[in-house]
XYZ file of C-alpha atoms in Angstrom:
323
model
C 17.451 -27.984 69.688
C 18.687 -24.509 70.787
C 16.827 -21.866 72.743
C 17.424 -18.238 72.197
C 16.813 -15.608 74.582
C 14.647 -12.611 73.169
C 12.522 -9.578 73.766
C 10.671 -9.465 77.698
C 12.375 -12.927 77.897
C 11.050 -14.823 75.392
C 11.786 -17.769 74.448
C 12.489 -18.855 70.882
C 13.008 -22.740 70.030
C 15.780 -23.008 67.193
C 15.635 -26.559 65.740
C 19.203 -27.115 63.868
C 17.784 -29.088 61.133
C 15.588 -26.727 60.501
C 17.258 -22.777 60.981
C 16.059 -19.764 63.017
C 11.870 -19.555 63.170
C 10.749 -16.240 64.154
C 7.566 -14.538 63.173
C 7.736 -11.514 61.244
C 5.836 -9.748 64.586
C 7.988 -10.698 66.663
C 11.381 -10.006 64.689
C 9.920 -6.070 64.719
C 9.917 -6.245 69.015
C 13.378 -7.953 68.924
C 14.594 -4.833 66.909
C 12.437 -2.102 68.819
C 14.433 -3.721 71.561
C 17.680 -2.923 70.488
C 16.512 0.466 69.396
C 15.990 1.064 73.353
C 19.812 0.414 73.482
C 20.724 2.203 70.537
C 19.266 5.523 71.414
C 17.837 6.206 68.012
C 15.263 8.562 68.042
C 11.756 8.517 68.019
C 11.329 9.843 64.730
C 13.918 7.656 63.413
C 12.399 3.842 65.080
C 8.540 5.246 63.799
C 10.243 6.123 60.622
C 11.491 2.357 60.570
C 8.681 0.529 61.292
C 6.579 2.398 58.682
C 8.908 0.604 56.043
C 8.530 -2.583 57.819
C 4.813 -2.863 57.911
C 4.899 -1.906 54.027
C 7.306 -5.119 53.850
C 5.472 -6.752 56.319
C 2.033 -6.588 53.657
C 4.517 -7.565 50.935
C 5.721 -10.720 52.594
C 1.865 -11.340 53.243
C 1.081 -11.497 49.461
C 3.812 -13.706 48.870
C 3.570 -16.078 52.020
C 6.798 -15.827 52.927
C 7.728 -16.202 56.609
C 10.833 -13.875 58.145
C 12.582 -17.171 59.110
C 12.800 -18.124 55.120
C 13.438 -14.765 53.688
C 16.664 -14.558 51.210
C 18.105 -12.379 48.860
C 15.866 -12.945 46.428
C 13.167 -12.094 48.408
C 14.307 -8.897 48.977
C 15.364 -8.011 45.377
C 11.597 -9.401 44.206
C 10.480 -7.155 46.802
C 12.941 -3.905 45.235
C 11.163 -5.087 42.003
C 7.439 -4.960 43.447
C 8.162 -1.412 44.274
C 9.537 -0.212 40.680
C 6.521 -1.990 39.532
C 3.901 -0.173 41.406
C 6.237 3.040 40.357
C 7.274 3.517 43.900
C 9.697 7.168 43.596
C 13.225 6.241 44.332
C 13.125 7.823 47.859
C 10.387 5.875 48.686
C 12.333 2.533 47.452
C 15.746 3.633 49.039
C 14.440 4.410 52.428
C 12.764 1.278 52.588
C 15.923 -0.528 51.642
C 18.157 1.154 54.233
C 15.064 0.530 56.691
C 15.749 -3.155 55.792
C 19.540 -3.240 55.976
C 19.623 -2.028 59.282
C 16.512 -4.328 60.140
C 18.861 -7.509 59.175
C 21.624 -6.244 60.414
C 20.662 -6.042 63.794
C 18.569 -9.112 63.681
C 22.063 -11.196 62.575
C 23.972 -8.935 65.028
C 22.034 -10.294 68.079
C 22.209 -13.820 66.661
C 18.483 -14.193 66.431
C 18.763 -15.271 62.621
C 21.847 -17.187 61.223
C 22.620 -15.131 57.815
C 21.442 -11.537 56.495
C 19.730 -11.424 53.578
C 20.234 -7.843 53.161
C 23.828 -7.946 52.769
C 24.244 -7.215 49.306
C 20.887 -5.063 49.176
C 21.397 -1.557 47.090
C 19.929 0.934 46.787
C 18.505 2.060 43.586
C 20.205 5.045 41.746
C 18.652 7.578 39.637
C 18.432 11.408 38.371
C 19.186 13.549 41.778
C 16.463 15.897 42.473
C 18.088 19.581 41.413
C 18.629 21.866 44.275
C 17.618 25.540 44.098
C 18.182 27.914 46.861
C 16.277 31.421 47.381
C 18.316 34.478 45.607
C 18.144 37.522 47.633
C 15.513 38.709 45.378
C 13.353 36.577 46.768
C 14.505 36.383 50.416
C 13.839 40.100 50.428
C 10.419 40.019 48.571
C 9.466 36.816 51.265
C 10.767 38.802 54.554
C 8.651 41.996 52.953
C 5.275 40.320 53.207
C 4.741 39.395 57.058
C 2.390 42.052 58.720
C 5.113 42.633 61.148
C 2.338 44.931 63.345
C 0.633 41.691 63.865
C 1.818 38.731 66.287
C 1.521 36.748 63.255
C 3.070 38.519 60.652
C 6.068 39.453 63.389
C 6.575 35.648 64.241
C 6.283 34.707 60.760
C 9.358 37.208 59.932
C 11.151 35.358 62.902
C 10.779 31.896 62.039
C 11.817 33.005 58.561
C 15.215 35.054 59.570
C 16.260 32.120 62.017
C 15.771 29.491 59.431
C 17.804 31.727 56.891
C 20.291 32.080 59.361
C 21.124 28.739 60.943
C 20.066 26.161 58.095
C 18.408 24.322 61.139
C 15.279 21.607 60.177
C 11.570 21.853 60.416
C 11.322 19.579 63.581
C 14.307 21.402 64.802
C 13.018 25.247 64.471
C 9.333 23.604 65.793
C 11.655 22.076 68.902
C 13.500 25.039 69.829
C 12.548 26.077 73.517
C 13.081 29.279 75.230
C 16.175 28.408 77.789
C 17.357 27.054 73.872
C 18.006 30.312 72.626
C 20.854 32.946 73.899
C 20.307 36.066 72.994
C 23.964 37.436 74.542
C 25.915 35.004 72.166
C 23.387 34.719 69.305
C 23.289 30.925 69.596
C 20.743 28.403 69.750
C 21.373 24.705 70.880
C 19.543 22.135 68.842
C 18.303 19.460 71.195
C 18.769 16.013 69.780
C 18.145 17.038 66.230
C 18.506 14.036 63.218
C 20.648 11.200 64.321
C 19.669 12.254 67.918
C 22.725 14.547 68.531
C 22.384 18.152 69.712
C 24.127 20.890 68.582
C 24.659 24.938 68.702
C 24.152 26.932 65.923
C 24.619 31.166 65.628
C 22.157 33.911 64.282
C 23.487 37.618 63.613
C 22.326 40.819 64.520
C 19.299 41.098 63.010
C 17.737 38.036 63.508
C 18.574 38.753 67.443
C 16.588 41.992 67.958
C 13.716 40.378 65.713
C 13.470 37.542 68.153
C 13.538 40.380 71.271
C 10.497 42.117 69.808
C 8.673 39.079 69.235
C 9.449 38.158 73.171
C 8.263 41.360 73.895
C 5.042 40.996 72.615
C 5.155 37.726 73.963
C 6.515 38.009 77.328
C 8.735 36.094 79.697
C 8.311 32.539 78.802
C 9.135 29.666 81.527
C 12.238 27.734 79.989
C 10.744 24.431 78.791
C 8.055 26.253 76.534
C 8.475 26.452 72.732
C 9.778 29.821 71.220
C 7.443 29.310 68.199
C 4.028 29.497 69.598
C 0.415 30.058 67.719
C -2.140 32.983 68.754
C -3.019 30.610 71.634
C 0.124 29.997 73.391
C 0.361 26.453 71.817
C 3.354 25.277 70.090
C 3.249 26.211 66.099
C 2.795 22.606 64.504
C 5.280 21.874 61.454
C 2.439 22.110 58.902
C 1.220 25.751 60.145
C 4.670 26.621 59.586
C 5.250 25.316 56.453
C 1.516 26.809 55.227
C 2.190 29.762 56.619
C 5.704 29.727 54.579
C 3.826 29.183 51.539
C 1.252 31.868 52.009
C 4.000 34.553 52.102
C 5.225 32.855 49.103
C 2.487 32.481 46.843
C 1.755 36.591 48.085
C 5.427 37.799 46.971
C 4.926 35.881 43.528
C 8.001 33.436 43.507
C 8.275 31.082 41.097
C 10.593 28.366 40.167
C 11.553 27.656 43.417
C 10.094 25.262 46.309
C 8.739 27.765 48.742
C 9.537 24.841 52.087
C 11.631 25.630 54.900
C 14.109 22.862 53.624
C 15.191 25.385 50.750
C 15.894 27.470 53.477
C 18.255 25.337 54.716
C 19.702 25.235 51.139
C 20.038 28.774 50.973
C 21.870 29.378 54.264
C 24.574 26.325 52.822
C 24.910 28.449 49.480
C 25.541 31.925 51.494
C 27.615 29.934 53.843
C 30.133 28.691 51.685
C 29.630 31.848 49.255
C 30.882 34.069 52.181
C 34.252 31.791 52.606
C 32.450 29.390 55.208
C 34.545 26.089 56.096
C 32.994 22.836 54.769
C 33.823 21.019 57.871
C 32.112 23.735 60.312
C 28.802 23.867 57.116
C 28.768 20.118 57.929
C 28.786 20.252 61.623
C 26.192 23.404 61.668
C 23.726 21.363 59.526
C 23.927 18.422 61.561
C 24.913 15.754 59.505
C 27.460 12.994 60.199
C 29.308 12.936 56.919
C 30.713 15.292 54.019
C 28.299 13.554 52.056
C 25.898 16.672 51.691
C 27.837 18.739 51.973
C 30.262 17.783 48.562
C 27.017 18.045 46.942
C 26.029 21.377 47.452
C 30.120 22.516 46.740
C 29.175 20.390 43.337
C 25.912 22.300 42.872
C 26.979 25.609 43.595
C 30.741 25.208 42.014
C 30.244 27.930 39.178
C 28.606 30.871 41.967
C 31.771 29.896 44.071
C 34.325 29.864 40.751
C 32.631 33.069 40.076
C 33.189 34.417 43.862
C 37.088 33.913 43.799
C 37.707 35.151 40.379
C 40.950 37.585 41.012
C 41.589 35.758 44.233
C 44.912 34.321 42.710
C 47.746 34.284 45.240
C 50.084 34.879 42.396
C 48.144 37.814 40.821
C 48.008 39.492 44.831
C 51.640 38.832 45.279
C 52.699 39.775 41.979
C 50.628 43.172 42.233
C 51.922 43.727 45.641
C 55.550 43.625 44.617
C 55.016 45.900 41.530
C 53.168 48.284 43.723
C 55.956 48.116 45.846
C-alpha cells in the first residue's frame, strides 16, 4: 500500500492491487490546488468547475466513481451531451474543462493514467462573423444623448471598444491610473489567460474620455473609469443593455448588437488599414494566431479588394515609364 500526499495534507491510501481511489470531491480540491500554483484566473478556475459539477451530476447518474473513470466514460459522457442537444460550445468547453482536469490530476501523480488523452472536441458549422460597417457605427455613436452623463458615457464606452478591440470584463475592469491620456494607451490588467497588456485609442476617443472626466471629476486611481449615475462601477450586463438600446433605437439589423462584435469590427478595420497580424494578435490578447487566421479567412475578399492596384510590378513599371 502507497500513501499519496494531497490537498491541506491529506492523506490518500493507494492499494496496488487495486489503483488510485479518490472521490470525485476531492479530485476538484486537488486541482483548485494546483490552480493556486498555476495562476489561472478567477474567471478561468469558476469557469472550470462549472463544467465539472455538470460532469460531476453525469457521473452520479451513471455511478461511476473518479477512481474508475476511462475513455469510454468520457466519450458516453460527449454522447449524453449531443443527446440532450447540448450546442457545440457548450460540449467543447466542457471537454477542454476535462482535458486539463486529467491532465493535471496525472501530472501530480494522484491518478495512474488519463482518460482524457485522446478526448476531442466535437467539430461543426463555425458561427459566421459579422462586424459593424460604418453605416452602422455612425448611426450607433449618433444615438447617445451626449448632454446627458449617460448618453456621454455611453458614446465613450462605445468609441473605446471600437478602438482597442478590448473584452467586456476588460472595458468593465479598466481603472482610472489604467488609462493615459498623454500617450492614448490603456493597460489591460490581467485580461483572458491572466496576462496584461497596453492597448492605444486615437484622437477622438481621447478628448471624449476628457469630457466625460470632466463631468465626472478627478477620480482616485483604483476606481473604475466606467461608472453608473451613482458612482458604482457599470456592471457588464448594463453595458451590454445599454449597447442594445442604442441599437434597437438606430434600427440595425442583421448584425449582433454585443460589445464582442465590437471587438470584431476593430480586427476588420485593423487589418483593412494595413495592420500587422502579429501586433492584431498581441492587441486582442490572445496567445496564438489561431483567431486571428480566421478573421484574415473571413475578411479575405474586403482585404483582396483593399490592395487591388497595389502590385509592386504595376508601381515599378509605372514609375519607370513616368520616368
Amino acid at each position: 500500500m502507497r500513501i499519496i500526499s494531497g490537498f491541506r495534507k491529506r492523506s490518500i491510501e493507494v492499494p496496488d492491487e487495486t489503483g488510485y481511489k479518490i472521490d470525485f470531491d476531492y479530485a476538484v480540491e486537488l486541482f483548485k490546488d494546483a490552480y493556486m500554483v498555476d495562476e489561472w484566473s478567477q474567471r478561468t478556475l469558476n469557469y472550470h468547475l462549472e463544467n465539472l459539477t455538470a460532469f460531476k451530476k453525469f457521473l452520479t447518474t451513471q455511478a461511476v466513481n473518479i477512481s474508475l473513470i476511462s475513455a469510454k466514460t468520457l466519450d458516453e459522457y460527449v454522447k449524453s451531451m449531443k443527446n440532450a442537444d447540448k450546442k457545440k460550445n457548450t460540449i467543447n468547453g466542457r471537454v477542454k474543462t476535462l482535458r486539463v482536469f486529467f491532465r493535471i490530476l496525472n501530472e501530480k501523480e494522484y491518478i495512474p493514467d488519463n482518460p482524457a488523452l485522446g478526448l476531442k472536441t466535437i467539430r461543426g458549422p463555425k458561427p459566421e462573423i459579422f462586424p459593424f460597417s460604418d453605416e452602422q457605427i455612425n448611426a450607433l455613436l449618433a444615438q447617445p444623448d451626449r448632454t446627458t452623463f449617460a448618453g456621454l458615457r455611453d458614446y465613450m464606452i462605445m468609441q473605446i471598444l471600437l478602438d482597442t478591440g478590448v473584452r467586456l470584463e476588460e472595458l468593465c475592469n479598466i481603472k482610472y491610473s489604467d488609462v493615459n491620456l498623454k500617450t492614448c494607451r490603456i493597460l489591460v490588467r490581467k485580461g483572458k489567460g491572466n496576462k496584461s497588456r497596453t492597448v492605444l485609442f486615437g484622437s477622438e476617443t481621447r478628448r471624449t474620455i476628457m469630457k466625460y472626466l470632466k463631468v465626472t471629476g478627478d477620480l482616485d486611481a483604483e476606481t473604475n473609469l466606467i461608472l453608473n449615475q451613482d458612482g458604482n462601477p457599470l456592471k457588464q450586463r448594463s453595458v451590454q443593455d445599454r449597447i442594445s438600446l442604442h441599437a434597437s433605437a438606430a434600427g440595425l439589423k442583421g448584425v449582433r448588437p454585443s460589445p464582442h462584435t465590437f471587438r470584431h469590427t476593430f480586427a476588420k478595420k485593423f487589418l483593412m488599414n494595413g495592420g500587422d497580424p502579429y501586433v492584431l494578435r498581441d492587441l486582442l490578447g490572445h496567445n496564438s494566431m489561431s483567431t486571428v487566421i480566421i478573421y484574415l479567412r473571413l475578411f479575405s475578399d474586403d482585404l483582396a479588394k483593399k490592395y487591388q492596384g497595389k502590385s509592386p510590378v504595376d508601381s515599378i513599371l509605372r514609375k519607370k515609364i513616368n520616368q
